[in-house]
CSV table of C-alpha atoms in Angstrom, one decimal:
chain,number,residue,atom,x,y,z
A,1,UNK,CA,98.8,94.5,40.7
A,2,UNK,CA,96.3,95.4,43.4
A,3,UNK,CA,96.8,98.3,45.2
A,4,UNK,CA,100.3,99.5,46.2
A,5,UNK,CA,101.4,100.1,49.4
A,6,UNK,CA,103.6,103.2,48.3
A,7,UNK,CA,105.1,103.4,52.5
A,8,UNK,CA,106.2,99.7,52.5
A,9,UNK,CA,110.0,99.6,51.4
A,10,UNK,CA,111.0,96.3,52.9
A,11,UNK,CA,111.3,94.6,49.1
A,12,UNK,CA,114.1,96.1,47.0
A,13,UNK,CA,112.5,97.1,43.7
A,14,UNK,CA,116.0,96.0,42.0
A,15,UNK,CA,117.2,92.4,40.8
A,16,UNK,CA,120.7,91.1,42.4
A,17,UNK,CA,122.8,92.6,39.5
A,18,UNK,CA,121.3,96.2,39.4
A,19,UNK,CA,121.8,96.2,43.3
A,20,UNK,CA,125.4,95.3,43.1
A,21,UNK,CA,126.4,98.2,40.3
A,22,UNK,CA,124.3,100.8,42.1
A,23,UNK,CA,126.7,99.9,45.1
A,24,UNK,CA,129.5,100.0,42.1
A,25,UNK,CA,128.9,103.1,40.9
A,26,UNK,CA,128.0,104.5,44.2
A,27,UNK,CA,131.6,104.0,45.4
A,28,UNK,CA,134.0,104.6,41.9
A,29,UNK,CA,131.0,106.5,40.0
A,30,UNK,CA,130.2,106.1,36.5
A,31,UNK,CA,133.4,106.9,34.5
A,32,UNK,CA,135.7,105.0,37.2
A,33,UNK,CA,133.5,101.8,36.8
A,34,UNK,CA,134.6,99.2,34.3
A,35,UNK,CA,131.9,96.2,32.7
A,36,UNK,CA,134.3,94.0,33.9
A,37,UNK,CA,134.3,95.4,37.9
A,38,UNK,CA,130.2,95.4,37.6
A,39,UNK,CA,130.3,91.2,36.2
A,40,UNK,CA,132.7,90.7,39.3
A,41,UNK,CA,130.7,92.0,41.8
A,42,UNK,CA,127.7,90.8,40.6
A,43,UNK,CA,129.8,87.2,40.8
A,44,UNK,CA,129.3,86.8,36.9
A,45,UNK,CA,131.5,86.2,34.3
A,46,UNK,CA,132.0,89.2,31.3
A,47,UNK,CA,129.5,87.2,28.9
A,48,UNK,CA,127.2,86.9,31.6
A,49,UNK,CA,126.5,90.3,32.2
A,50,UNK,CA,126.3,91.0,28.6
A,51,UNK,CA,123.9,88.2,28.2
A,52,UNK,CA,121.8,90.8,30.7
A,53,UNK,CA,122.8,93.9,29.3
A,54,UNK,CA,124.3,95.3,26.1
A,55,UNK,CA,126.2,97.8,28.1
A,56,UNK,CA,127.7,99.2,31.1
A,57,UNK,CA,125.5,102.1,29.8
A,58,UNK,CA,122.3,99.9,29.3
A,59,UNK,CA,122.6,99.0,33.1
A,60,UNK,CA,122.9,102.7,34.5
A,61,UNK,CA,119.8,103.0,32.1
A,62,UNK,CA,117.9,100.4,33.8
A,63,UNK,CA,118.6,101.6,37.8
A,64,UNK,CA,117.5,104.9,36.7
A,65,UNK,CA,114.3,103.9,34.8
A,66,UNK,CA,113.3,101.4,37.8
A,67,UNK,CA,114.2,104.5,40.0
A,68,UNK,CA,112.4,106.6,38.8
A,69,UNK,CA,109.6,104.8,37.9
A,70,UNK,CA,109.6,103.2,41.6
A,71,UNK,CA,108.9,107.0,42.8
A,72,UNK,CA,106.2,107.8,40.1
A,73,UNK,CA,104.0,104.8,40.9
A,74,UNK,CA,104.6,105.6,44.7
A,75,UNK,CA,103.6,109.3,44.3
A,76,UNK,CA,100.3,108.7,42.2
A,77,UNK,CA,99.4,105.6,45.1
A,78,UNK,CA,99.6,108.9,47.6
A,79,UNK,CA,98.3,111.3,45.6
A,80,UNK,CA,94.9,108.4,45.3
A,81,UNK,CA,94.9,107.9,48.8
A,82,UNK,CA,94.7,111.9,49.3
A,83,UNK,CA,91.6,112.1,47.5
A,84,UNK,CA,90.3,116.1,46.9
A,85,UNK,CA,92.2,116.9,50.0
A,86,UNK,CA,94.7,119.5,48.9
A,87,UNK,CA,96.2,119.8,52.7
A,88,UNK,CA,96.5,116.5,52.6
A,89,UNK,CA,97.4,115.5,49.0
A,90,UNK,CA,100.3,118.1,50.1
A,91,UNK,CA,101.3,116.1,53.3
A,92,UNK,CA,101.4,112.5,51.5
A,93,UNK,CA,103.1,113.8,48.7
A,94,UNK,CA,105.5,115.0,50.8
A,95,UNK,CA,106.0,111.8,53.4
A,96,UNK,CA,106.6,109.7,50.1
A,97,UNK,CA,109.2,111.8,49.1
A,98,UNK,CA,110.7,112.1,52.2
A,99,UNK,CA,110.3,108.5,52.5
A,100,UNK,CA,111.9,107.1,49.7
A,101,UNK,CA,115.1,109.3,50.1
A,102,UNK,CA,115.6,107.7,53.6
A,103,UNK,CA,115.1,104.3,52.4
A,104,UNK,CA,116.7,104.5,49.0
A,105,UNK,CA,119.7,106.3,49.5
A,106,UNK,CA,122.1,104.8,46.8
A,107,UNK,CA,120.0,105.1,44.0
A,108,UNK,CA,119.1,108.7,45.1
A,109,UNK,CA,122.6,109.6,44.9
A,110,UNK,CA,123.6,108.0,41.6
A,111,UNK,CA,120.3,109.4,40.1
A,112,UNK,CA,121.7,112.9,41.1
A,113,UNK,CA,125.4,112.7,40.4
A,114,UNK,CA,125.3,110.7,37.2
A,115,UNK,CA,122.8,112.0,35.3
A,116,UNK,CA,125.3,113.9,33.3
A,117,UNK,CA,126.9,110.4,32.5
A,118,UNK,CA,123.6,109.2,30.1
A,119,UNK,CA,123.5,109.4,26.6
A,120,UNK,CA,121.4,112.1,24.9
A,121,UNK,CA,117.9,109.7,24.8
A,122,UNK,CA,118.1,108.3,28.3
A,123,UNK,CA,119.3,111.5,29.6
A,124,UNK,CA,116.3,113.5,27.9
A,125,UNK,CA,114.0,110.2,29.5
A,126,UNK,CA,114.8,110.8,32.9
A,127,UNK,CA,114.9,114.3,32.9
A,128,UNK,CA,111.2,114.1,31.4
A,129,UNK,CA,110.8,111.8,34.4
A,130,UNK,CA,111.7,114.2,36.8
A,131,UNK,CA,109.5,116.9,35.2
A,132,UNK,CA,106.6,114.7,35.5
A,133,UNK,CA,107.7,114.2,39.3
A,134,UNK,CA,107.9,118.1,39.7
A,135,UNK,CA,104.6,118.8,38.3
A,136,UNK,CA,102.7,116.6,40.1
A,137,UNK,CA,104.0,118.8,42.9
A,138,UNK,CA,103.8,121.8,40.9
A,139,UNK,CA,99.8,121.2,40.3
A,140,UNK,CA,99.2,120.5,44.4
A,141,UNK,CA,100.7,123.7,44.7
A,142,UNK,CA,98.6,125.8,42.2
A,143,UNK,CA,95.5,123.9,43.7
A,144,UNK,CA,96.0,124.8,47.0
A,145,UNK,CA,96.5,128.3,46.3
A,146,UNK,CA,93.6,128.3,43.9
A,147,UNK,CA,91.3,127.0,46.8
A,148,UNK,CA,92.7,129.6,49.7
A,149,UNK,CA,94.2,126.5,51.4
A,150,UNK,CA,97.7,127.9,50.3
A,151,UNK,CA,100.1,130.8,50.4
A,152,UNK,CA,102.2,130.5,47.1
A,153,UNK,CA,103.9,133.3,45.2
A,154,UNK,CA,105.9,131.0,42.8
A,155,UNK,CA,104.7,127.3,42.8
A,156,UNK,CA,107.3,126.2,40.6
A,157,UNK,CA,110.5,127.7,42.5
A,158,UNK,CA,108.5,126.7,46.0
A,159,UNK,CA,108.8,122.9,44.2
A,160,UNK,CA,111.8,123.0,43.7
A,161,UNK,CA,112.8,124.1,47.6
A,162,UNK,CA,110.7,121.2,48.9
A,163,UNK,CA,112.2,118.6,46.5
A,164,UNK,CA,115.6,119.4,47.0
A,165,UNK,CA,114.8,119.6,50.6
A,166,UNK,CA,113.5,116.2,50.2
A,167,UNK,CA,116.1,114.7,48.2
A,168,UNK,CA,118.6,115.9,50.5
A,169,UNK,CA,117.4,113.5,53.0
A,170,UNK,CA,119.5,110.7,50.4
A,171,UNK,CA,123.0,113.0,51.4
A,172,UNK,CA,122.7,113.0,55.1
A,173,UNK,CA,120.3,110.2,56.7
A,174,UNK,CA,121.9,107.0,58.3
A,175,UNK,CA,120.3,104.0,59.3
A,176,UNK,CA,122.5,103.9,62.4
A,177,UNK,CA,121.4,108.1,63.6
A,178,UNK,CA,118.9,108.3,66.2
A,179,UNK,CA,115.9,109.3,63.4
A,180,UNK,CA,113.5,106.8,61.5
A,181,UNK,CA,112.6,107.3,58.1
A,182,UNK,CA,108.9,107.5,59.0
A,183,UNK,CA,110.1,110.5,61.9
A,184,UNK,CA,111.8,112.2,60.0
A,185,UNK,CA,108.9,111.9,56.7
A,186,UNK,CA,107.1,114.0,59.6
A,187,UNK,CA,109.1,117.0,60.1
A,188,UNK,CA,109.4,117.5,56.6
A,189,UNK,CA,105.8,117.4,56.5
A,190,UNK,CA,105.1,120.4,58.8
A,191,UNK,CA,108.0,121.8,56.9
A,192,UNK,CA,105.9,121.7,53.8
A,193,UNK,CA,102.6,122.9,55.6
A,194,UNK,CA,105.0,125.7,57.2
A,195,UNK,CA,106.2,126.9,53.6
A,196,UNK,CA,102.6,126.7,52.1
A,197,UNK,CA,101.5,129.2,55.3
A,198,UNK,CA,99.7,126.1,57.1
A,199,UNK,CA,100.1,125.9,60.7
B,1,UNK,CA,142.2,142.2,53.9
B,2,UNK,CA,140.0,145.1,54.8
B,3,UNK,CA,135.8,144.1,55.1
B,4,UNK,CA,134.8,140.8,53.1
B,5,UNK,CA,132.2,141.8,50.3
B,6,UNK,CA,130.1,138.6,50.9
B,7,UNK,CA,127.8,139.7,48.2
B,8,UNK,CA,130.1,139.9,45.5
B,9,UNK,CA,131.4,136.4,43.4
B,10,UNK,CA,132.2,138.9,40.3
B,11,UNK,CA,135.6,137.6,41.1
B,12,UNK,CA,136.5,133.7,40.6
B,13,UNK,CA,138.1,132.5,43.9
B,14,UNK,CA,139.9,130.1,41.7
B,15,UNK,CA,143.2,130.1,40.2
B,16,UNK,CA,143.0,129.0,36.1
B,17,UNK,CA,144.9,125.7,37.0
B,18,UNK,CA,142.1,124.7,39.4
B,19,UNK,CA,139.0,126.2,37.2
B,20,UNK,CA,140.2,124.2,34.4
B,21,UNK,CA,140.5,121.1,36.9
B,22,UNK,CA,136.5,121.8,38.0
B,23,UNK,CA,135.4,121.6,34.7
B,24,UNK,CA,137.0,118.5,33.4
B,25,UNK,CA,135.9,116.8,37.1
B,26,UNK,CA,132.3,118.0,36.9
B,27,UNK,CA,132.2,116.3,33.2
B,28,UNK,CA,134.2,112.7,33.7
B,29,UNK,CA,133.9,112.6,37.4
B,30,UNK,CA,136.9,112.5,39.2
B,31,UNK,CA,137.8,108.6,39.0
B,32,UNK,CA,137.2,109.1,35.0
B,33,UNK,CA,139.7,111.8,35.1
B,34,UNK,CA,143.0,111.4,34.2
B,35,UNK,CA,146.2,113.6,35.0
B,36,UNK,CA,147.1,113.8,31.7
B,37,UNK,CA,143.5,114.8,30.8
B,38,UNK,CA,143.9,117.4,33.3
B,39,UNK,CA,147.0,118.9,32.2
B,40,UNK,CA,145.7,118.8,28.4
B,41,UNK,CA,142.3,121.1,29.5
B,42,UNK,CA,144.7,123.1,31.2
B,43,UNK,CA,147.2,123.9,28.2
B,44,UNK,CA,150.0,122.1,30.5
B,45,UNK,CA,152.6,119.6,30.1
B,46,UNK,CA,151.7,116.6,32.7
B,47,UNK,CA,155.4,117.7,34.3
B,48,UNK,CA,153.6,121.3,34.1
B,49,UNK,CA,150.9,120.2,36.2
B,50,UNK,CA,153.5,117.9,38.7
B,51,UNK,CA,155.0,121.3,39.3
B,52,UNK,CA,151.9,122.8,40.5
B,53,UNK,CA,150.5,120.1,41.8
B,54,UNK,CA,151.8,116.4,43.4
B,55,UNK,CA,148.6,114.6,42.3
B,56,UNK,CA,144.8,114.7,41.1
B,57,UNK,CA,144.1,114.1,44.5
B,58,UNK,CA,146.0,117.2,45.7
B,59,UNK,CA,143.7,119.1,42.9
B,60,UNK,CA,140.4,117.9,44.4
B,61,UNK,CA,141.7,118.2,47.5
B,62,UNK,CA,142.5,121.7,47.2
B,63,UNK,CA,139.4,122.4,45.0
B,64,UNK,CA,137.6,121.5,48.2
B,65,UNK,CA,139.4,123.2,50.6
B,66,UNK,CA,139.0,126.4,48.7
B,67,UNK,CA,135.4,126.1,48.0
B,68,UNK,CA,134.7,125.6,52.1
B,69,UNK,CA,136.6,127.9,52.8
B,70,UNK,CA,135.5,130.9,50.5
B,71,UNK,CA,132.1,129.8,51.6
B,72,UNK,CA,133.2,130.1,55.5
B,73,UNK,CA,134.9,133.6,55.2
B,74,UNK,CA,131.5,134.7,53.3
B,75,UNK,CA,128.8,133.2,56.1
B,76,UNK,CA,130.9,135.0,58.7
B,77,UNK,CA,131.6,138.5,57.2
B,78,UNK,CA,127.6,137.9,56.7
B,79,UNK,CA,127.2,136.9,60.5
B,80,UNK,CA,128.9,139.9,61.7
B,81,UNK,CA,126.8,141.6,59.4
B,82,UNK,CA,123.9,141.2,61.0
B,83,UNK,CA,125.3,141.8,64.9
B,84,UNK,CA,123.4,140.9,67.3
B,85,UNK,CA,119.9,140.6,65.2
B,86,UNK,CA,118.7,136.6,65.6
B,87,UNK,CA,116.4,137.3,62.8
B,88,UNK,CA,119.1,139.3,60.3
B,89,UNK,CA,121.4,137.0,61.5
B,90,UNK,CA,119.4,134.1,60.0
B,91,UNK,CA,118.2,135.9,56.8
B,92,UNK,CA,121.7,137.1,55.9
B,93,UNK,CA,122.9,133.4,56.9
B,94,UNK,CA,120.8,132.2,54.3
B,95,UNK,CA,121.1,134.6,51.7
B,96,UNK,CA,124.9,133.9,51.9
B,97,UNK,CA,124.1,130.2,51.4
B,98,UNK,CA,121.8,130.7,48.4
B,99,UNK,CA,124.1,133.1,46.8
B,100,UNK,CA,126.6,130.7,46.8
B,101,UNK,CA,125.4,127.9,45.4
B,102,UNK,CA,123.8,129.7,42.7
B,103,UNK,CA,126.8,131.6,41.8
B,104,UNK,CA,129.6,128.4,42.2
B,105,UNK,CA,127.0,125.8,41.1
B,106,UNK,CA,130.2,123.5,39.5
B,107,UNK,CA,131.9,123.5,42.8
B,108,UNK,CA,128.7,123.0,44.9
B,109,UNK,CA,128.3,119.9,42.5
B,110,UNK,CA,131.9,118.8,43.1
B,111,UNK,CA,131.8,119.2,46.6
B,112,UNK,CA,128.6,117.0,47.0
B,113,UNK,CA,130.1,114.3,44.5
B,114,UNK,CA,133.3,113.8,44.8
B,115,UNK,CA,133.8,113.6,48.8
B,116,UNK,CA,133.8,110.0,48.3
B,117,UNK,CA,136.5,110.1,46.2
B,118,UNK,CA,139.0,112.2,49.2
B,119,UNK,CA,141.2,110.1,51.0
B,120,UNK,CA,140.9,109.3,54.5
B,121,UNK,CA,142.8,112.7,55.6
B,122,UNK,CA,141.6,115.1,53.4
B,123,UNK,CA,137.6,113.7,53.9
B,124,UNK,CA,137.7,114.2,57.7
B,125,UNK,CA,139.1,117.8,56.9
B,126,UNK,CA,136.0,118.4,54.3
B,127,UNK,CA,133.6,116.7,56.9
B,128,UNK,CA,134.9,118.8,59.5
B,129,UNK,CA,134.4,122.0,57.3
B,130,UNK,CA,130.5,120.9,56.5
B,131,UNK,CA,130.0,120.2,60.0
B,132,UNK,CA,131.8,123.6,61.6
B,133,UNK,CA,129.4,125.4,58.5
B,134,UNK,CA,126.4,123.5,60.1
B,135,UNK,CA,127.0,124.3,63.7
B,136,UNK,CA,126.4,128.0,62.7
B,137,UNK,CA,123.2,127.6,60.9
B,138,UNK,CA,122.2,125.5,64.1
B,139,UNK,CA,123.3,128.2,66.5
B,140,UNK,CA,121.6,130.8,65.0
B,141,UNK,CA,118.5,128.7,65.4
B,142,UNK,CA,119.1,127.9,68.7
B,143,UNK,CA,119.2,131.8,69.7
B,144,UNK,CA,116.2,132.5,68.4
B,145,UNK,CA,114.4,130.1,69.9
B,146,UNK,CA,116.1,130.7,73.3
B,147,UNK,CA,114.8,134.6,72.8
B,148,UNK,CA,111.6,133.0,71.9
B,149,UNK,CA,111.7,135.0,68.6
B,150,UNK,CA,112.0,131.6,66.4
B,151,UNK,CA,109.6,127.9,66.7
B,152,UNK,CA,111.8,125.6,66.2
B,153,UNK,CA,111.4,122.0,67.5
B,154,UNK,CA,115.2,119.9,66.5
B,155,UNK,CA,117.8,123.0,65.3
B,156,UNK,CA,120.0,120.3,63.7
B,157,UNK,CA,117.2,118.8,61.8
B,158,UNK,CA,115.9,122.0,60.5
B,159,UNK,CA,118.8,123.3,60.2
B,160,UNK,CA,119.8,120.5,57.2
B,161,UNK,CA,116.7,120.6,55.5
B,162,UNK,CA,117.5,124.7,55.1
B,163,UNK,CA,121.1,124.1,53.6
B,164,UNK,CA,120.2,121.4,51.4
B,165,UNK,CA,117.5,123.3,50.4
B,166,UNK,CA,119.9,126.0,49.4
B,167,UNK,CA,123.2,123.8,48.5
B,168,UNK,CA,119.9,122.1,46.2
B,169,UNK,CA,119.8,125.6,43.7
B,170,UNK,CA,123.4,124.3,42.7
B,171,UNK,CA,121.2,121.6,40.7
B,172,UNK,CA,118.6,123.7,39.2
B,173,UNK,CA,119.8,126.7,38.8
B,174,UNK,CA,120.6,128.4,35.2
B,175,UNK,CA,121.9,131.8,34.5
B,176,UNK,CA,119.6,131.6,31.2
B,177,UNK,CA,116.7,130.9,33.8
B,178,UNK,CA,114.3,134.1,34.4
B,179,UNK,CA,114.9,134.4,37.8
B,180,UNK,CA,118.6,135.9,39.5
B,181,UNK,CA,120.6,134.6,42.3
B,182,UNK,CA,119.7,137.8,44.0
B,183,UNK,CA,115.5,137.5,43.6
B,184,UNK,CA,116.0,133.7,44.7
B,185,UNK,CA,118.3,134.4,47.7
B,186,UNK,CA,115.2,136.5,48.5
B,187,UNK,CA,113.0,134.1,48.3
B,188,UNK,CA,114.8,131.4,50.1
B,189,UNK,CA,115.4,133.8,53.2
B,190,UNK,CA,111.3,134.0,52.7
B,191,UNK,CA,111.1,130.3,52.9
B,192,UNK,CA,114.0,129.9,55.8
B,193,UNK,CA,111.2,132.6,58.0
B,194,UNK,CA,108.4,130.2,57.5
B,195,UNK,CA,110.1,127.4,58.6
B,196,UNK,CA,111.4,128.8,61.9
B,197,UNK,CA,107.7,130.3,62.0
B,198,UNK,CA,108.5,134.1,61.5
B,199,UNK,CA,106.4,136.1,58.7
C-alpha cells in the first residue's frame, strides 16, 4: 500500500454505484429510497444491483464501512506523521478531520442522519467505529495534559466539542464559498490549540 | 407575556399532535413517514389529523417553525439579559444555545435532517431563521472585538464552528449520561471564551 497520503482527496474512495446511492439517500434519505430508485440511478437493472448487493440495507452498510474506515486509516497516517509531538499530533489530527468533512460532505451527512436506519450489528459496528475515532482523540487529549502541553478538565466532553465542531464543517461548507478546505482545516486548528490553552 | 424564562424547557413548546409527529419523523425519517402512520402514533383518524393539519408537509413545516422560533425568543430574552456586557452577552448567548440542544435533542435532530425535505417556500423561511440566529452570534463577536475585549480573526467563521459545536450536543447527549445540560452549558461557555481568546 505504501504510505498514504491521508490530505490528498482527489480519488473518491467509493465505486460508481455506492456514489450514486449516497447522492440517493442524500436527497430522499434512507426510508424514502427504494432498491429499485438506487438500480436506476446507478443505470442498472433490479438484478444487477442485487447481483452487487443483497440489499438496499447491505449498500448503506458498505458507504458507511468505506466511510468510516476512509477516516480511520487517514487519522492513524496523521497521527504517524506527528510522531511524539503531542502539539502537533493535536494539530494533524485536527486538519484531517477538518479536512475530510469539507471534501466528503455527503457521506458525512448520511453517516450522521442515518445511522438510526442500520440494523442492530452494523449499527453497533459503526458506532464501535466512531468510538475508536473518539479515542484516538480522547488519548491526544490525556497526553497532552499529562505532559503540561495542555489545559484539559474533561478530555472526553472536550472531544466531543472538537468533533462535532469538526463534523459540522460537512452541514455548512460549499465548494462554491470563498473558503478552501485546506483554509479552513487551519482555523479549526488554532481553534483546537485555543481550547487546549495553546496560543 | 411577561419576562421569557430562557432557562426553563420544564415545559414542552409543543402541542401533543406535533410531539407525536417528532417522534415518528426522528425514527422513519420524514420521506418514510406516512400520514396515516402519523395519525395512528397520534391516536387520530387520518380525517382527524386533515383537520388539524392540510399535509405532512404542513407538520414539518410547523415543527420547524416552532422549534426556530422558541429557540429565537430564548437567545433574545438571553441577550437582553446580559445588557450591554460583550462578554455576558456571549456567555449567556451560548449557554442559551447549549441548553437547547441538550434539552430538545429530537427537534435539533429534525431540524438538521429534514430541511431537505421543506419545500421551496417553507426552506427559505427555515434558512432565513438559521441565518437571522447566526447574525447574532456573529454580532456579538464583532462587538467584542471592536471593544478590543475579544481575538477574533473571521466572526462568521468562528461564529459556526461555536453553534455547531453546541447544535452538535443534540447528537451525544443522554439524560442517563453523568453530566447535566446545566454543567455542560458551563462548559461550552468555557470553551466559547477560549476561542474568542478570553480566560
Amino acid at each position: 500500500m505504501g504510505e498514504m497520503d491521508w490530505r490528498n482527496f482527489e480519488q473518491d474512495s467509493l465505486p460508481p454505484l455506492l456514489r450514486c446511492a449516497v447522492k440517493t439517500f442524500v436527497a430522499h434519505g434512507y426510508h424514502g429510497t427504494s432498491t429499485r430508485t438506487l438500480a436506476r440511478a446507478a443505470g442498472l437493472s433490479l438484478p444487477g444491483l442485487y447481483y452487487h448487493f443483497a440489499s438496499k440495507h447491505a449498500i448503506i452498510v458498505a458507504i458507511m464501512d468505506l466511510a468510516m474506515d476512509d477516516l480511520w486509516r487517514r487519522s492513524l497516517a496523521a497521527h504517524a506523521e506527528a510522531g511524539d509531538d503531542v502539539v502537533l499530533q493535536l494539530g494533524l489530527h485536527i486538519q484531517c478531520l477538518a479536512l475530510f468533512h469539507a471534501h466528503r460532505r455527503e457521506l458525512a451527512f448520511l453517516a450522521s442522519t442515518e445511522l438510526r436506519s442500520l440494523e442492530p450489528e452494523a449499527q453497533a459496528r459503526s458506532i464501535a467505529a466512531r468510538d475508536r475515532q473518539e479515542y484516538l482523540l480522547i488519548d491526544i487529549l490525556r497526553l497532552g495534559a499529562t505532559r503540561g502541553a495542555f489545559d484539559v478538565a474533561d478530555a472526553s466532553q472536550l472531544a466531543r466539542a472538537l468533533i462535532t465542531m469538526c463534523t459540522g464543517i460537512s452541514q455548512w461548507f460549499s465548494t462554491a464559498g470563498p473558503l478552501s478546505p485546506g483554509s479552513i482545516a487551519n482555523d479549526y486548528v488554532r481553534y483546537a490549540q485555543r481550547l487546549v490553552g495553546l496560543v
